Coordinates of C-alpha atoms and ligand atoms in Angstrom, one line a residue:
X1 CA 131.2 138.9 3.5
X2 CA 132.1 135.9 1.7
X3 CA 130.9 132.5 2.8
X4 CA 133.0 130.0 3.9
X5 CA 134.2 127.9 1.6
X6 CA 133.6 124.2 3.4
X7 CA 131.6 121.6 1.8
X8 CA 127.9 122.3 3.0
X9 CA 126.6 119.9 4.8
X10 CA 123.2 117.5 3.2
X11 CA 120.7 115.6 4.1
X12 CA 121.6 111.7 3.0
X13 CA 118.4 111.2 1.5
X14 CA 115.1 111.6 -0.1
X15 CA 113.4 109.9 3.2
X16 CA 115.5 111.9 5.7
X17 CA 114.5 115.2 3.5
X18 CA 110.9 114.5 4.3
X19 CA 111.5 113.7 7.7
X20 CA 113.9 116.6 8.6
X21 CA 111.1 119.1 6.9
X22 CA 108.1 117.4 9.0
X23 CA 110.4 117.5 12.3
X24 CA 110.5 121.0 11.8
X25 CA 107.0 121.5 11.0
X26 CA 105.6 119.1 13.8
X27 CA 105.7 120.8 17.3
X28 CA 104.3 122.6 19.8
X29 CA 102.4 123.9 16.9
X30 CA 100.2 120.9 16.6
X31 CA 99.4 120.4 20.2
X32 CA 99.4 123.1 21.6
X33 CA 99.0 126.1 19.2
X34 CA 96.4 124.9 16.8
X35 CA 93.9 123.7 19.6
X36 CA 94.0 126.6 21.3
X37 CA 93.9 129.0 18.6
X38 CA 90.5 126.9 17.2
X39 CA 88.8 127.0 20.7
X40 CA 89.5 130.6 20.6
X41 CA 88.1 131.3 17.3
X42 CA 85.0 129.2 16.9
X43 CA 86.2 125.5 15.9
X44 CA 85.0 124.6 12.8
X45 CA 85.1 128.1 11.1
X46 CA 88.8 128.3 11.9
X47 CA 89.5 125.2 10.9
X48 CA 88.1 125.8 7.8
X49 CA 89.9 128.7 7.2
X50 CA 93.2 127.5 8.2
X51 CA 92.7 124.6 5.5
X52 CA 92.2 127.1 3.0
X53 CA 95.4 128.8 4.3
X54 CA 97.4 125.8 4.5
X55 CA 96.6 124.5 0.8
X56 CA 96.4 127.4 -1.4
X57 CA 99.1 130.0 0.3
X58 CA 101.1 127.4 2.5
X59 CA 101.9 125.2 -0.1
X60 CA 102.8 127.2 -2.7
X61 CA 105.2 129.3 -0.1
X62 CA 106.7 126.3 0.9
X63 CA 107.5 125.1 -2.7
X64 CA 108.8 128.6 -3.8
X65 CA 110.9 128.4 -0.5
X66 CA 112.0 125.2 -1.3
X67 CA 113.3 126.6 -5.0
X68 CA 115.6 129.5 -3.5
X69 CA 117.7 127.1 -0.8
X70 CA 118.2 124.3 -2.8
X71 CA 118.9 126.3 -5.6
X72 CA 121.4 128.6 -3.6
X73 CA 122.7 126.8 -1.0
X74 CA 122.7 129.6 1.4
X75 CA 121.4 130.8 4.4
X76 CA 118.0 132.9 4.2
X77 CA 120.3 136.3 3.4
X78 CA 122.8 135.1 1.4
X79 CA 120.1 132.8 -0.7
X80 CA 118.8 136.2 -2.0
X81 CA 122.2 137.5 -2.2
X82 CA 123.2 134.5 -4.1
X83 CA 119.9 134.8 -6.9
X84 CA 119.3 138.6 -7.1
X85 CA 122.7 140.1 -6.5
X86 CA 122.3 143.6 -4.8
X87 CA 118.9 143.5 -4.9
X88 CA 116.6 144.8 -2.1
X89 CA 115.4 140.9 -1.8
X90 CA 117.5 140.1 1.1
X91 CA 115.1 142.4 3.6
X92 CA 113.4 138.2 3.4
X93 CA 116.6 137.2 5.1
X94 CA 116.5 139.6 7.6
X95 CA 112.7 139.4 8.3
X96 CA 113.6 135.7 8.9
X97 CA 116.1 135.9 11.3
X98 CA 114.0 138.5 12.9
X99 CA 110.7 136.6 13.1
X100 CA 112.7 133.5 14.4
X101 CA 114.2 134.8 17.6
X102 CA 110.5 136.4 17.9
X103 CA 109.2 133.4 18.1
X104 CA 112.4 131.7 19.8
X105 CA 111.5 134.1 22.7
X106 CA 108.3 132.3 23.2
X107 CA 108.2 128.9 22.0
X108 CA 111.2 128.1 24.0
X109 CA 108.9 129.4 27.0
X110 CA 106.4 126.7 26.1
X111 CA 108.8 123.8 25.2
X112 CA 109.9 124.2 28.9
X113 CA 106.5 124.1 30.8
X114 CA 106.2 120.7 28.1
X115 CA 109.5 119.8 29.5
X116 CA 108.9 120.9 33.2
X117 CA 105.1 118.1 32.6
X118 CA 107.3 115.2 31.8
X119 CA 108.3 115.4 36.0
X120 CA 105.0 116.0 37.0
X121 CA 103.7 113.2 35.1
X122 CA 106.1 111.1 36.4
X123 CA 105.5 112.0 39.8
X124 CA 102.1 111.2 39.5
X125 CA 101.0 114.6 40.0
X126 CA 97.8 114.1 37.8
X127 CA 96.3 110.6 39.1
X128 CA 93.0 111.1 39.8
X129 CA 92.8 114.6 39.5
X130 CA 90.1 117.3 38.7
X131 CA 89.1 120.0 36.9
X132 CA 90.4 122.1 39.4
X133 CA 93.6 120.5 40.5
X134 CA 94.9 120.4 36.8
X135 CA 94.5 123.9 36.4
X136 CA 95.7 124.8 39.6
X137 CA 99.2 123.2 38.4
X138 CA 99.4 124.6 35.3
X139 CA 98.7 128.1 36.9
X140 CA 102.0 127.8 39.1
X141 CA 103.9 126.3 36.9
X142 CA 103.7 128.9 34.7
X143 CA 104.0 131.9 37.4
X144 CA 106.6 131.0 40.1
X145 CA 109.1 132.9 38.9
X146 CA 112.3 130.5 38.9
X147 CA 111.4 127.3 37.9
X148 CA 109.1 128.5 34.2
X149 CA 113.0 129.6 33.6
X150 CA 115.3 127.3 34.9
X151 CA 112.8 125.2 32.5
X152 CA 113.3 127.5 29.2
X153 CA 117.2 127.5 30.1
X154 CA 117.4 123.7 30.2
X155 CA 115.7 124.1 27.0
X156 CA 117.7 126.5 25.0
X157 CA 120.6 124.2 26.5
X158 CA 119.6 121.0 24.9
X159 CA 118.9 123.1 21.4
X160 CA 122.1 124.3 21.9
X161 CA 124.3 121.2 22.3
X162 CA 122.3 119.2 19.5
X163 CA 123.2 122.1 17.0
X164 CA 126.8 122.2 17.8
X165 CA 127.0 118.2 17.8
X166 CA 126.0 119.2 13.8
X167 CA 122.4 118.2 13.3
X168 CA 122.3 115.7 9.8
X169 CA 123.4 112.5 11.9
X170 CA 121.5 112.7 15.2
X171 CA 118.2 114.9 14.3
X172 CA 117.4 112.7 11.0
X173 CA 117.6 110.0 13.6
X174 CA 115.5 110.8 16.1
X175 CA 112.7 112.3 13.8
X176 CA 112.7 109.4 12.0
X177 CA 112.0 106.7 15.0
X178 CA 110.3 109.1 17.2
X179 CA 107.8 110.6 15.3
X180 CA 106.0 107.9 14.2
X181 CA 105.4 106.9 18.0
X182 CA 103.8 110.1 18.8
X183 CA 101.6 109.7 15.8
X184 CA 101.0 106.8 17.6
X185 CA 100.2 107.9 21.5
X186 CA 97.9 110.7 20.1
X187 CA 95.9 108.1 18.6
X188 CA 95.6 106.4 22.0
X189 CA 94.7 109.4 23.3
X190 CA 91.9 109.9 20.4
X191 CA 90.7 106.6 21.2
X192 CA 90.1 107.2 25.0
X193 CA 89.0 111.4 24.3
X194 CA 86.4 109.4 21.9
X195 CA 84.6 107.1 24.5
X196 CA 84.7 110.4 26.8
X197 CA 81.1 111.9 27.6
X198 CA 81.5 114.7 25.6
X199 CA 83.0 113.4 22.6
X200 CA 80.1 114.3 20.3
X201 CA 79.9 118.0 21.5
X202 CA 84.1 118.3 21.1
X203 CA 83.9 116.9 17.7
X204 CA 81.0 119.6 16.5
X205 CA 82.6 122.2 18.1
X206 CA 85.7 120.6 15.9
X207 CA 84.2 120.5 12.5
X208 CA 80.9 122.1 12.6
X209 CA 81.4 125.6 10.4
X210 CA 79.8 128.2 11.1
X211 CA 80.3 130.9 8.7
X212 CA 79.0 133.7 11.0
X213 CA 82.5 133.1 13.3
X214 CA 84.8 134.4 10.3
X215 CA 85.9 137.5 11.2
X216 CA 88.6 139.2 9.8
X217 CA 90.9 138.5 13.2
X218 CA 89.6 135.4 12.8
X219 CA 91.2 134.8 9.3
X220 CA 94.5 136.5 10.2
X221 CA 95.0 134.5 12.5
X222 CA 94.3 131.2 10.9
X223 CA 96.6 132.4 8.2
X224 CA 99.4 132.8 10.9
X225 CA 98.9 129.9 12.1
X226 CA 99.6 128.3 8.5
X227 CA 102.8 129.8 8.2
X228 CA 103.6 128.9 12.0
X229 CA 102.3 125.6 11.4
X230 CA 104.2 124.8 8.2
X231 CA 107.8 127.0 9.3
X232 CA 107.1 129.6 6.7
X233 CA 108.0 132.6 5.5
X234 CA 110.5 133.5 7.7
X235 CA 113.3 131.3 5.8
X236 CA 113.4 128.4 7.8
X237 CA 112.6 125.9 4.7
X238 CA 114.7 127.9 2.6
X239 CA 117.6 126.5 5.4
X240 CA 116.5 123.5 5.8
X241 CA 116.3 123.1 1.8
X242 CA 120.1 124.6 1.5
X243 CA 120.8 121.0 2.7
X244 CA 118.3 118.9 0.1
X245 CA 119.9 116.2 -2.2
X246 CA 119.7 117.2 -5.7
X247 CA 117.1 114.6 -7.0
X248 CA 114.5 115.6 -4.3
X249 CA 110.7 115.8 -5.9
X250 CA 110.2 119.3 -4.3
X251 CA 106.6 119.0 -4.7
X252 CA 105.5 116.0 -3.5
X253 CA 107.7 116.6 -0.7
X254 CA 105.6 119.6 0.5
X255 CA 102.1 117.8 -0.4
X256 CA 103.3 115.1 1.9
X257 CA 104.4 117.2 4.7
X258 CA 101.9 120.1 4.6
X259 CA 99.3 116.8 4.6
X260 CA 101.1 115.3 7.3
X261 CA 101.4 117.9 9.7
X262 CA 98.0 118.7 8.6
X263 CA 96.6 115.0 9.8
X264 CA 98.6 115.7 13.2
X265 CA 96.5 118.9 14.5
X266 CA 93.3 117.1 13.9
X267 CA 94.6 114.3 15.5
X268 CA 95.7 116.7 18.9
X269 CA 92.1 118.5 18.2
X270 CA 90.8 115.2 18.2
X271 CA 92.2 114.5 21.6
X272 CA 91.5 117.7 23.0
X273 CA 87.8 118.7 22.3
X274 CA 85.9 116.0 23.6
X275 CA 88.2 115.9 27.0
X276 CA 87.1 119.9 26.8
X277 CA 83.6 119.4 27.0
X278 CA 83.6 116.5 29.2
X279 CA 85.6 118.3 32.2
X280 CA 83.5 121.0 31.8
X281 CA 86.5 123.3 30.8
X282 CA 86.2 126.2 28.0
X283 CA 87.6 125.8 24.5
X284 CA 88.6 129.2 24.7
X285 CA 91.0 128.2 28.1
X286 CA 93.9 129.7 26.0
X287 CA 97.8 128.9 25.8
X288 CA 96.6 126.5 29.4
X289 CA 94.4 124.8 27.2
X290 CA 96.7 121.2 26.2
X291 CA 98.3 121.4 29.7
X292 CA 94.8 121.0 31.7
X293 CA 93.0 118.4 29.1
X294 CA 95.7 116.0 28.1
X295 CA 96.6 114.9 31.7
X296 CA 92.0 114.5 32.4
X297 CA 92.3 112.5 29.2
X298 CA 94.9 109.8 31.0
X299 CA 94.3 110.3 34.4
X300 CA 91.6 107.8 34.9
X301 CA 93.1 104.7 32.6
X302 CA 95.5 102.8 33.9
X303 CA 98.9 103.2 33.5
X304 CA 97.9 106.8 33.0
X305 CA 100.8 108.0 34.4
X306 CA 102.8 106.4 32.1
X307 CA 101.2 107.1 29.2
X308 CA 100.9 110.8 30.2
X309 CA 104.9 110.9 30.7
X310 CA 105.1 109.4 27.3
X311 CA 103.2 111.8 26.1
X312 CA 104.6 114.9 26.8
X313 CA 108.3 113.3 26.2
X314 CA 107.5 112.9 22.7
X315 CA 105.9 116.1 22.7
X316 CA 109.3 117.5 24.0
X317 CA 111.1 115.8 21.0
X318 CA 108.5 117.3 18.5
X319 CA 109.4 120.7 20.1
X320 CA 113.0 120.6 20.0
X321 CA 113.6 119.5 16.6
X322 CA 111.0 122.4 15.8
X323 CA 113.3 124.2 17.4
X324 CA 116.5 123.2 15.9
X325 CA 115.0 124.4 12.6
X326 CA 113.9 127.9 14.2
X327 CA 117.5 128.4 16.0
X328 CA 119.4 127.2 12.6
X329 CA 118.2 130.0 11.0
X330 CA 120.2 132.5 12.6
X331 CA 122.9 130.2 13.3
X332 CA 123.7 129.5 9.9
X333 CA 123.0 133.7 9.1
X334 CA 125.7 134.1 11.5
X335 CA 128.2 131.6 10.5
X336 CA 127.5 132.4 6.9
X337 CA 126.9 136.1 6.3
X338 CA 128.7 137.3 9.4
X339 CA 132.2 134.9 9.9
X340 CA 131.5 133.2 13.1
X341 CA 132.6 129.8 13.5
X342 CA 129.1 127.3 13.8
X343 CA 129.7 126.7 17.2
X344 CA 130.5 130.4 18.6
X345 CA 127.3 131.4 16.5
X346 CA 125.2 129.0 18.4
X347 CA 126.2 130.2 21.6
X348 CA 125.5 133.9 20.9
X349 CA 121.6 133.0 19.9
X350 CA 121.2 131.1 22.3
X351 CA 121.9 134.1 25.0
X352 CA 120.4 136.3 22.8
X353 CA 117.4 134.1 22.6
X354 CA 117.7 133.1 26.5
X355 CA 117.7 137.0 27.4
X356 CA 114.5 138.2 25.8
X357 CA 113.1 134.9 26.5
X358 CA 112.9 135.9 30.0
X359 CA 110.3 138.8 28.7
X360 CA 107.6 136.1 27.4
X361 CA 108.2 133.7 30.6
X362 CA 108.0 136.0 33.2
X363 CA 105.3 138.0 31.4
X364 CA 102.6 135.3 32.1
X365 CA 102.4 135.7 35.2
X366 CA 99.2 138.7 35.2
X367 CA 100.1 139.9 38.8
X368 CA 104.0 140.7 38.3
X369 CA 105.2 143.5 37.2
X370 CA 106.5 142.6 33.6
X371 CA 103.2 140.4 33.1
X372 CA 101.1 144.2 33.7
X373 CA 103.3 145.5 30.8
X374 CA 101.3 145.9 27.6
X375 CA 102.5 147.3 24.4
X376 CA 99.9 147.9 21.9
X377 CA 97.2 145.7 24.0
X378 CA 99.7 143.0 24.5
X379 CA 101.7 141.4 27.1
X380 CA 105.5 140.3 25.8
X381 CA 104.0 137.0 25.2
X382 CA 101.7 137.6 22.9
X383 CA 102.9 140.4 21.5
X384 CA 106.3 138.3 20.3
X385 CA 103.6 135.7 18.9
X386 CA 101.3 138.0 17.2
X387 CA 104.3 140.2 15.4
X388 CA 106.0 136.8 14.1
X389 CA 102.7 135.2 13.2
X390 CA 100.5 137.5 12.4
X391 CA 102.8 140.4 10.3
X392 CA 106.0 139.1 9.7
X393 CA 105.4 135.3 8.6
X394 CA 102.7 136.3 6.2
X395 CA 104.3 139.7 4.9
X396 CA 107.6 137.3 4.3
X397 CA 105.7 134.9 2.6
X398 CA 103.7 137.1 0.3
X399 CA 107.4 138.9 -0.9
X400 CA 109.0 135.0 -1.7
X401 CA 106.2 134.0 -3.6
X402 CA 106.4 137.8 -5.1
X403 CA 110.2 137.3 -5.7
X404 CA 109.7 133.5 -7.3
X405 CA 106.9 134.4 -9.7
X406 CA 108.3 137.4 -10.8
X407 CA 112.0 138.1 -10.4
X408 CA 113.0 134.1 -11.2
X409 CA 112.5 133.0 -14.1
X410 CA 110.2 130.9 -15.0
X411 CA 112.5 128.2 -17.0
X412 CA 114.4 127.8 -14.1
X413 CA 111.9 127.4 -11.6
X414 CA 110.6 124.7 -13.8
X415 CA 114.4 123.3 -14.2
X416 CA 114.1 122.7 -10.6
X417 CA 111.6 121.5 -10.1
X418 CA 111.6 118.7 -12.7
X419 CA 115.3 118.5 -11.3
X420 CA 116.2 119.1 -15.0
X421 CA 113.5 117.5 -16.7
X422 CA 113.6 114.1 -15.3
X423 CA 110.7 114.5 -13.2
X424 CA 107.8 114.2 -15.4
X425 CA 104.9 116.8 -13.6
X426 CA 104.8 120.3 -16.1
X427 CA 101.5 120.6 -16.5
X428 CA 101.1 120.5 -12.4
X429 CA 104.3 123.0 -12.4
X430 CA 102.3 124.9 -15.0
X431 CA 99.0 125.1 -12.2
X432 CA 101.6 126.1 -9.7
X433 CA 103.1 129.3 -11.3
X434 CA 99.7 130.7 -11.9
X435 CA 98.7 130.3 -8.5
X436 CA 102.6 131.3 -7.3
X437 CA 101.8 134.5 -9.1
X438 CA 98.0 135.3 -9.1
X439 CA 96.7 133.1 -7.0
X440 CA 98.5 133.2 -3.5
X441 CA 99.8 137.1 -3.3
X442 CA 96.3 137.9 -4.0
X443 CA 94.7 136.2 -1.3
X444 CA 97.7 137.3 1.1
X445 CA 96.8 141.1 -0.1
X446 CA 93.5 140.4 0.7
X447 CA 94.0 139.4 4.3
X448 CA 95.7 142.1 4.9
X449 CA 93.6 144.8 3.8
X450 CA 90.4 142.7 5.9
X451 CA 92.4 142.7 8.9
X452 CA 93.8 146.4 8.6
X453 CA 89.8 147.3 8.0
X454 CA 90.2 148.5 4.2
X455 CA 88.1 145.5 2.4
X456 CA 85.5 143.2 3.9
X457 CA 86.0 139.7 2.8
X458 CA 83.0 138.1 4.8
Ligands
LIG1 N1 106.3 124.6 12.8 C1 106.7 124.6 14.2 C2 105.5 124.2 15.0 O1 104.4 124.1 14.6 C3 107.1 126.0 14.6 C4 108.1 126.7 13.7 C5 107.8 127.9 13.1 C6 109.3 126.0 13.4 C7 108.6 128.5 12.3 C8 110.2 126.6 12.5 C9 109.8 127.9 11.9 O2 105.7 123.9 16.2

């Protein structure tokens, strides 16, 4: 179906570009996922690899991504629609929408036991608490069966009303102001995780490689993360730049964001390590892992209680303009592709997304019935993350950087991203399309064939 024939909507400028792209990519990703996915995996060896992820596929995903929305102006279907008419291409749309209610179903899950922390912190729950007693509270509050949802609910409510409210005006507000204060609590919580006992352990653990942990689950998942990390491959960029004003510098937009978001894990690892080693927890704690060290780290300063509220507010706000970028994938697929008006289109992902949601939530708690449910080895929890992550982000990525360096052509994609020649960077352009077209679908084959067993890469 045709697509509506309103103005589009835009970002106003070059500055709220940057900051609507990093809003999306800054979340629970940072602070919650990357921590626990590099005590999982061996610290340093992950980290490594995720680096190598994040710069040489990441970026060049991200750029290509970039090309298709600004140049269409379409949602993640209709953008392939729009640049390879009746072409197979599309299947990237669809994959997108897919993977983001996949990952919808269990982020939102996550965002509300961040949400359901900002009470408890506020109540003082944490003062002077131990080892124990934090992970006795994060144990209930993720398995009594009611609140964990009422929690997700309030949630998808809040994404809701901020999409229909349209998102330019008040999003590229709030990321603006608020992100640069959570930049700035993590670094008081660095500052304090640094004079900890075990600082020095939690930083080798951190950045000490060592090359024997690289395994290939080990590298598919860092690569997951990547594309997790940096909202990839599953057309949420490709959205987000369907709104980009016309003179942005494409590149140096995604150096600046991928470097960003970058400097942000390390700063949450940063945090989290040392308070790891000093409580005597274990890196490998799991999805628990920010929820029983960030509240040790405070709980002895003073005002700890209010820094730990600030805290996890700000880490609220990271998560729900992540997941206005997640949700306005569909949304826009919807109202674009499919006739709904926007506001009927946010309602119906949101109970889409609010009824599977229930799977992940209620799925981690071990002892119930939907938590002993396990499809291929996993729980609904996991198994949402590792399908999104793990297959469909990376296998989406490999066919836009497959579909830029091959079906585009090259003249355009250089058109664009000169922004018709007034940008003066060809020679870096030039650098790009060789490793858009040799480079990064190579390494993304690669990965595969590791983790499926074919090839041994280490
Ligand atoms: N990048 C976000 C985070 O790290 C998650 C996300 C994934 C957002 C995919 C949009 C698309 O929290």
């Amino acid at each position: 179906m045709e697509s509506h024939h309103k103005v589009r909507e835009k970002f106003s400028s070059g500055l709220a570009v940057f900051f609507a792209t990093l809003g999306s990519a800054v979340g629970l990703g940072n602070i919650w996922k990357f921590p626990y996915l590099t005590g999982e995996n061996g610290g340093g060896a992950f980290l490594f690899v995720y680096l190598i992820c994040v710069f040489f596929i990441g970026l060049p995903v991200m750029i290509a991504e970039f090309y298709v929305g600004r140049k269409a102006r379409q949602n993640a279907v209709g953008a392939f629609d729009k640049l390879a008419p009746g072409s197979p291409w599309k299947v990237i749309g669809f994959m997108g929408v897919l993977a983001s209610y996949l990952i919808m179903f269990f982020y939102s899950c996550v965002a509300g036991w961040v949400y359901a922390y900002i009470f408890k912190a506020l109540r003082g729950d944490f003062t002077a608490i131990t080892t124990e007693g934090v992970q006795s509270i994060f144990g209930q509050a993720v398995v009594s069966p009611l609140p964990p949802l009422v929690w997700q609910w309030i949630v998808l409510a809040v994404v809701a009303i901020i999409l229909i409210c349209g998102v330019q005006k008040g999003i590229e507000r709030i990321t603006k102001t608020l992100l640069p204060v959570l930049f700035l609590l993590i670094i008081i919580c660095d500052i304090r995780s640094l004079t900890l006992s075990g600082a020095r352990e939690g930083l080798d653990f951190l950045f000490r490689v060592d090359f024997s942990k690289i395994t290939p689950p080990v590298i598919l998942t860092a690569l997951g993360l990547a594309f997790f990390k940096l909202s990839l491959g599953m057309g949420c960029m490709i959205t987000y730049a369907s709104y980009f004003t016309e003179n942005n510098n494409m590149i140096a937009n995604s150096a600046r964001v991928a470097l960003s978001d970058t400097i942000v894990s390390l700063l949450a690892g940063i945090a989290i390590f040392p308070a790891v080693f000093s409580f005597g927890m274990q890196p490998g704690a799991g999805p628990g892992l920010l929820f029983m060290t960030i509240p040790m780290v405070f709980s002895q300063l003073p005002f700890g209680n209010i820094l730990l509220t600030a805290f996890f507010i700000l880490s609220s706000i990271a998560a729900t303009t992540a997941m206005l970028s997640l949700v306005e994938v569909p949304v826009v697929y919807w109202s674009e592709q499919r006739g709904l008006s926007r506001t009927k289109s946010v309602i119906l992902n949101t109970i889409i997304i609010a009824a599977f949601g229930v799977l992940a939530t209620l799925s981690a708690d071990k002892t119930s019935l939907l938590g002993n449910i396990q499809i291929f080895g996993k729980g609904f929890f996991d198994l949402f993350d590792y399908i999104s992550s793990n297959i469909l982000l990376p296998v989406g990525g490999l066919l836009i950087v497959m579909f830029v360096g091959y079906v585009v052509k090259q003249d355009d994609y250089i058109r664009e991203l000169t922004n018709h020649g007034t940008l003066n960077n060809k020679p870096l352009i030039q650098s790009l399309i060789f490793v858009t077209k040799y480079i990064t679908p190579i390494l993304l084959v690669l990965v595969f064939l590791n983790s499926v067993g074919l090839i041994k890469l280490n």
